[in-house]
CSV table of C-alpha atoms in Angstrom, one decimal:
chain,number,residue,atom,x,y,z
A,45,MET,CA,-11.3,161.7,17.0
A,46,GLU,CA,-9.0,163.7,15.3
A,47,LYS,CA,-12.2,166.0,14.1
A,48,ALA,CA,-13.4,166.1,17.8
A,49,LYS,CA,-10.1,167.6,18.9
A,50,LYS,CA,-10.2,170.3,16.2
A,51,ILE,CA,-13.8,171.3,17.0
A,52,LYS,CA,-12.7,171.5,20.6
A,53,LEU,CA,-9.7,173.6,19.7
A,54,PHE,CA,-12.0,176.0,17.8
A,55,ILE,CA,-14.3,176.4,20.3
A,56,GLY,CA,-11.6,176.9,22.8
A,57,LEU,CA,-9.9,179.6,21.1
A,58,PHE,CA,-13.2,181.3,20.2
A,59,TYR,CA,-13.9,181.4,24.1
A,60,LEU,CA,-10.2,182.7,24.7
A,61,LEU,CA,-10.9,185.3,21.9
A,62,LEU,CA,-14.2,186.3,23.3
A,63,ILE,CA,-12.6,186.8,26.7
A,64,SER,CA,-9.8,188.9,25.4
A,65,ILE,CA,-12.3,191.2,23.6
A,66,PHE,CA,-14.2,191.8,26.7
A,67,LEU,CA,-11.2,192.5,28.8
A,68,TYR,CA,-9.8,194.6,26.4
A,69,PHE,CA,-13.0,196.8,26.2
A,70,PHE,CA,-13.5,196.9,30.0
A,71,PHE,CA,-9.8,198.1,31.0
A,72,SER,CA,-9.8,200.6,27.9
A,73,LYS,CA,-12.6,202.5,29.4
A,74,PHE,CA,-10.9,203.8,32.6
A,75,THR,CA,-7.1,204.6,33.3
A,76,LEU,CA,-5.1,203.5,36.4
A,77,GLN,CA,-5.2,206.8,37.5
A,78,GLU,CA,-8.9,207.5,37.0
A,79,LEU,CA,-9.5,204.3,39.0
A,80,THR,CA,-7.1,205.5,41.9
A,81,SER,CA,-8.6,208.8,42.2
A,82,TYR,CA,-10.6,209.8,45.1
A,83,ASP,CA,-12.8,211.8,43.2
A,84,PHE,CA,-13.8,209.3,40.6
A,85,ILE,CA,-14.2,206.7,43.7
A,86,LYS,CA,-16.7,209.4,45.3
A,87,ASN,CA,-18.4,210.3,42.3
A,88,ASN,CA,-19.2,206.8,41.2
A,89,ARG,CA,-20.5,205.9,44.7
A,90,ASP,CA,-23.1,208.8,44.3
A,91,PHE,CA,-24.1,207.2,41.0
A,92,PHE,CA,-24.4,203.7,41.9
A,93,PHE,CA,-26.2,204.8,45.3
A,94,GLU,CA,-28.6,206.8,43.0
A,95,LEU,CA,-29.3,203.8,40.9
A,96,LYS,CA,-29.6,201.3,44.0
A,97,ASN,CA,-32.3,203.8,45.4
A,98,SER,CA,-34.3,204.2,42.4
A,99,ASN,CA,-34.1,200.6,41.0
A,100,LEU,CA,-32.7,197.9,43.5
A,101,ILE,CA,-33.8,194.7,41.6
A,102,MET,CA,-32.3,196.1,38.3
A,103,LEU,CA,-29.2,196.6,39.7
A,104,SER,CA,-28.8,193.5,41.4
A,105,VAL,CA,-29.6,191.5,38.6
A,106,LEU,CA,-27.1,193.4,36.5
A,107,PHE,CA,-24.6,192.8,38.9
A,108,VAL,CA,-25.0,189.2,39.5
A,109,ILE,CA,-24.7,188.8,35.6
A,110,PHE,CA,-21.2,190.9,35.5
A,111,CYS,CA,-20.3,188.6,38.5
A,112,VAL,CA,-20.9,185.9,35.8
A,113,VAL,CA,-19.2,187.2,32.9
A,114,TRP,CA,-16.3,188.2,34.8
A,115,THR,CA,-15.8,185.2,36.5
A,116,LEU,CA,-16.0,183.3,33.5
A,117,ALA,CA,-13.5,185.4,32.0
A,118,GLY,CA,-11.0,184.9,34.6
A,119,GLY,CA,-11.1,188.3,36.2
A,120,PHE,CA,-9.5,188.5,39.7
A,121,GLY,CA,-12.0,188.3,42.5
A,122,ALA,CA,-11.0,191.0,44.6
A,123,PRO,CA,-12.2,194.0,42.5
A,124,ILE,CA,-16.0,192.9,42.4
A,125,ILE,CA,-16.0,191.4,45.9
A,126,LEU,CA,-14.8,194.8,47.0
A,127,PHE,CA,-17.4,196.7,44.6
A,128,GLY,CA,-20.4,194.3,45.9
A,129,GLY,CA,-19.6,195.5,49.6
A,130,PHE,CA,-19.2,199.0,48.5
A,131,VAL,CA,-22.5,199.5,46.8
A,132,PHE,CA,-24.7,196.9,48.3
A,133,GLY,CA,-23.1,196.6,51.7
A,134,ASN,CA,-22.0,193.1,53.5
A,135,TRP,CA,-25.3,191.0,53.5
A,136,LEU,CA,-26.8,191.8,49.9
A,137,GLY,CA,-23.6,192.2,48.5
A,138,THR,CA,-22.3,188.7,49.6
A,139,ALA,CA,-25.6,187.3,48.5
A,140,LEU,CA,-25.2,188.6,45.0
A,141,LEU,CA,-21.2,187.7,45.2
A,142,ILE,CA,-21.7,184.3,46.0
A,143,PHE,CA,-24.5,183.4,43.8
A,144,GLY,CA,-23.1,185.2,40.7
A,145,MET,CA,-19.2,183.8,41.2
A,146,SER,CA,-20.4,180.2,41.7
A,147,ILE,CA,-22.3,180.3,38.6
A,148,GLY,CA,-19.5,182.0,36.5
A,149,GLY,CA,-16.9,179.6,38.5
A,150,THR,CA,-19.2,176.4,37.7
A,151,LEU,CA,-19.2,177.5,33.8
A,152,LEU,CA,-15.6,178.0,33.8
A,153,TYR,CA,-14.7,174.9,35.5
A,154,ILE,CA,-17.2,172.9,32.9
A,155,ILE,CA,-15.5,174.8,29.8
A,156,ALA,CA,-12.0,174.3,31.4
A,157,ASN,CA,-13.1,170.4,32.0
A,158,TYR,CA,-14.1,169.9,28.5
A,159,PHE,CA,-11.4,171.9,26.6
A,160,PHE,CA,-8.4,172.2,28.5
A,161,LYS,CA,-8.3,168.9,31.0
A,162,ASP,CA,-5.4,167.6,29.6
A,163,LEU,CA,-3.5,170.8,29.7
A,164,ILE,CA,-4.2,171.6,33.3
A,165,ARG,CA,-3.4,167.9,34.4
A,166,GLU,CA,-0.2,168.0,32.4
A,167,LYS,CA,0.8,171.4,34.3
A,168,PHE,CA,-0.7,171.0,37.8
A,169,LEU,CA,-1.1,167.1,38.6
A,170,ASN,CA,2.4,166.6,40.0
A,171,ARG,CA,2.4,169.6,42.1
A,172,PHE,CA,-1.2,168.5,43.7
A,173,LYS,CA,-0.6,165.0,43.6
A,174,ASN,CA,-1.1,164.2,47.0
A,175,LEU,CA,-4.7,165.7,47.2
A,176,GLU,CA,-5.9,163.4,44.4
A,177,ILE,CA,-6.3,160.5,46.8
A,178,LYS,CA,-8.0,162.6,49.5
A,179,PHE,CA,-10.4,163.8,46.5
A,180,LYS,CA,-11.2,160.4,46.0
A,181,LYS,CA,-12.0,159.6,49.5
A,182,SER,CA,-14.6,162.6,50.0
A,183,GLU,CA,-15.0,164.8,47.0
A,184,PHE,CA,-17.3,167.3,48.3
A,185,ILE,CA,-15.7,168.1,51.6
A,186,TYR,CA,-12.1,168.4,50.3
A,187,LEU,CA,-13.6,170.6,47.6
A,188,LEU,CA,-15.2,172.7,50.4
A,189,VAL,CA,-11.9,172.9,52.2
A,190,PHE,CA,-9.9,173.7,49.1
A,191,ARG,CA,-12.6,176.9,48.5
A,192,PHE,CA,-12.4,177.8,52.2
A,193,VAL,CA,-8.5,178.0,52.6
A,194,GLY,CA,-7.8,179.9,49.4
A,195,GLY,CA,-4.5,181.1,48.8
A,196,ILE,CA,-5.1,180.4,45.0
A,197,PRO,CA,-5.8,183.3,42.4
A,198,PHE,CA,-9.9,182.7,41.8
A,199,ALA,CA,-9.5,181.9,38.1
A,200,ILE,CA,-7.0,179.1,38.8
A,201,ALA,CA,-8.9,177.8,41.9
A,202,ASN,CA,-11.8,177.3,39.4
A,203,VAL,CA,-10.1,175.2,36.9
A,204,LEU,CA,-7.8,173.2,39.4
A,205,PRO,CA,-10.5,170.9,40.2
A,206,CYS,CA,-10.4,169.5,36.7
A,207,ILE,CA,-7.3,167.8,37.9
A,208,PHE,CA,-9.9,165.2,39.9
A,209,ASN,CA,-12.6,165.5,37.5
A,210,VAL,CA,-15.2,166.4,40.4
A,211,LYS,CA,-18.6,166.4,40.0
A,212,ILE,CA,-20.2,169.6,38.8
A,213,SER,CA,-23.1,169.6,41.7
A,214,ASN,CA,-20.2,169.2,44.2
A,215,PHE,CA,-18.2,172.1,42.5
A,216,PHE,CA,-21.3,174.4,42.7
A,217,TRP,CA,-22.1,174.0,46.2
A,218,ALA,CA,-18.7,173.8,47.8
A,219,THR,CA,-17.9,176.9,45.8
A,220,PHE,CA,-21.1,178.7,47.1
A,221,LEU,CA,-20.4,177.3,50.8
A,222,GLY,CA,-16.8,177.7,50.9
A,223,MET,CA,-16.5,181.2,49.6
A,224,ILE,CA,-18.9,182.8,52.2
A,225,PRO,CA,-16.6,183.7,55.3
A,226,GLN,CA,-14.2,185.3,53.2
A,227,ILE,CA,-16.6,187.3,50.8
A,228,PHE,CA,-18.7,188.2,53.7
A,229,LEU,CA,-15.5,189.8,55.6
A,230,ALA,CA,-14.2,191.3,52.5
A,231,THR,CA,-17.7,193.1,51.9
A,232,SER,CA,-17.6,194.2,55.4
A,233,VAL,CA,-14.3,195.9,54.8
A,234,ALA,CA,-15.6,197.6,51.6
A,235,MET,CA,-18.8,198.6,53.3
A,236,GLY,CA,-16.8,200.3,56.1
A,237,LEU,CA,-14.6,202.2,53.2
A,238,GLU,CA,-18.0,203.7,51.8
A,239,LYS,CA,-19.2,205.0,55.2
A,240,VAL,CA,-15.8,206.7,55.5
A,241,ILE,CA,-16.0,208.0,52.1
A,242,GLN,CA,-19.8,209.1,52.9
A,243,GLN,CA,-18.6,211.4,55.7
A,244,SER,CA,-15.6,212.8,54.2
A,245,MET,CA,-15.7,215.6,51.6
A,246,GLU,CA,-11.9,215.4,50.9
A,247,ALA,CA,-9.7,212.3,50.3
A,248,PRO,CA,-9.3,210.5,54.2
A,249,LYS,CA,-6.2,209.7,55.7
A,250,ILE,CA,-5.1,206.3,55.6
A,251,LEU,CA,-4.8,206.2,59.5
A,252,ASP,CA,-8.4,207.5,59.5
A,253,ILE,CA,-9.7,204.8,57.5
A,254,ILE,CA,-7.9,201.8,59.2
A,255,PHE,CA,-8.8,203.3,62.9
A,256,SER,CA,-12.4,204.0,61.7
A,257,PRO,CA,-14.5,201.0,63.7
A,258,ASN,CA,-16.5,200.3,60.3
A,259,ILE,CA,-13.0,198.9,58.9
A,260,TYR,CA,-10.7,197.8,61.6
A,261,ILE,CA,-13.4,195.5,63.4
A,262,PRO,CA,-13.8,193.5,59.8
A,263,LEU,CA,-9.9,193.6,59.3
A,264,ILE,CA,-9.6,192.1,62.5
A,265,ALA,CA,-12.3,189.2,62.0
A,266,PHE,CA,-10.5,188.7,58.5
A,267,GLY,CA,-7.1,188.6,60.1
A,268,VAL,CA,-8.0,186.0,62.4
A,269,LEU,CA,-9.8,183.9,59.1
A,270,ILE,CA,-6.4,184.2,57.8
A,271,ILE,CA,-4.9,182.5,60.6
A,272,ILE,CA,-7.2,179.7,60.6
A,273,THR,CA,-6.9,179.0,57.0
A,274,ILE,CA,-3.1,178.9,57.3
A,275,PHE,CA,-3.5,176.3,59.7
A,276,VAL,CA,-6.3,174.4,57.7
A,277,ARG,CA,-4.0,174.7,55.0
A,278,GLU,CA,-1.3,173.1,56.3
A,279,LEU,CA,-3.5,170.1,57.6
A,280,PHE,CA,-5.2,170.0,54.0
A,281,TYR,CA,-2.3,170.1,52.0
A,282,LYS,CA,0.1,167.8,54.3
A,283,LYS,CA,1.0,164.3,52.5
């Protein structure tokens, strides 16, 4: 028993080391100033669009793999969602993101459930104790709602179900289906931003971006979705 714990600890620490190395090399490539520069965004837009036009399948496969690794590394969902919508548009971007993030999230859940389950239960069980009974009644439905309402950082949302020991298949499909509305609207906003940048030689003003139909229509829809999720969340977390 003691040997098994040591093996788990070693593998878990090795996983964390790999993730730390990945994040270090990723974020050491660009400065914050570069990432927020309009020229940087526009130039890289041209690069990725040329790559997409010349080899869409290869870029799509690489993006899905990156989504898996990024999610497995515990990365925030917003950056890759916006990137996916910016480069691939709302329909293809949503499909690639859902597929990659669902696989990555499921792998992260499996790892967390095997190596860190006791720690996660210790940290979060009291806070989500009222959900334990609900998950036992209808695991898939409540996990689907949990994914839909969001409100929790993506990496944490991937490991919280360890508290309830949900089935891997239920986790994957609830993640796959539950994230579709949010990701589709977010990629629509990103696609709208790409259209604005395409039409502007210089950095557009914030009002020009907001009042562009490509932006404000999905933003309004996103606002409606947020209102809906607030009401659903109130019912979901109600004791």
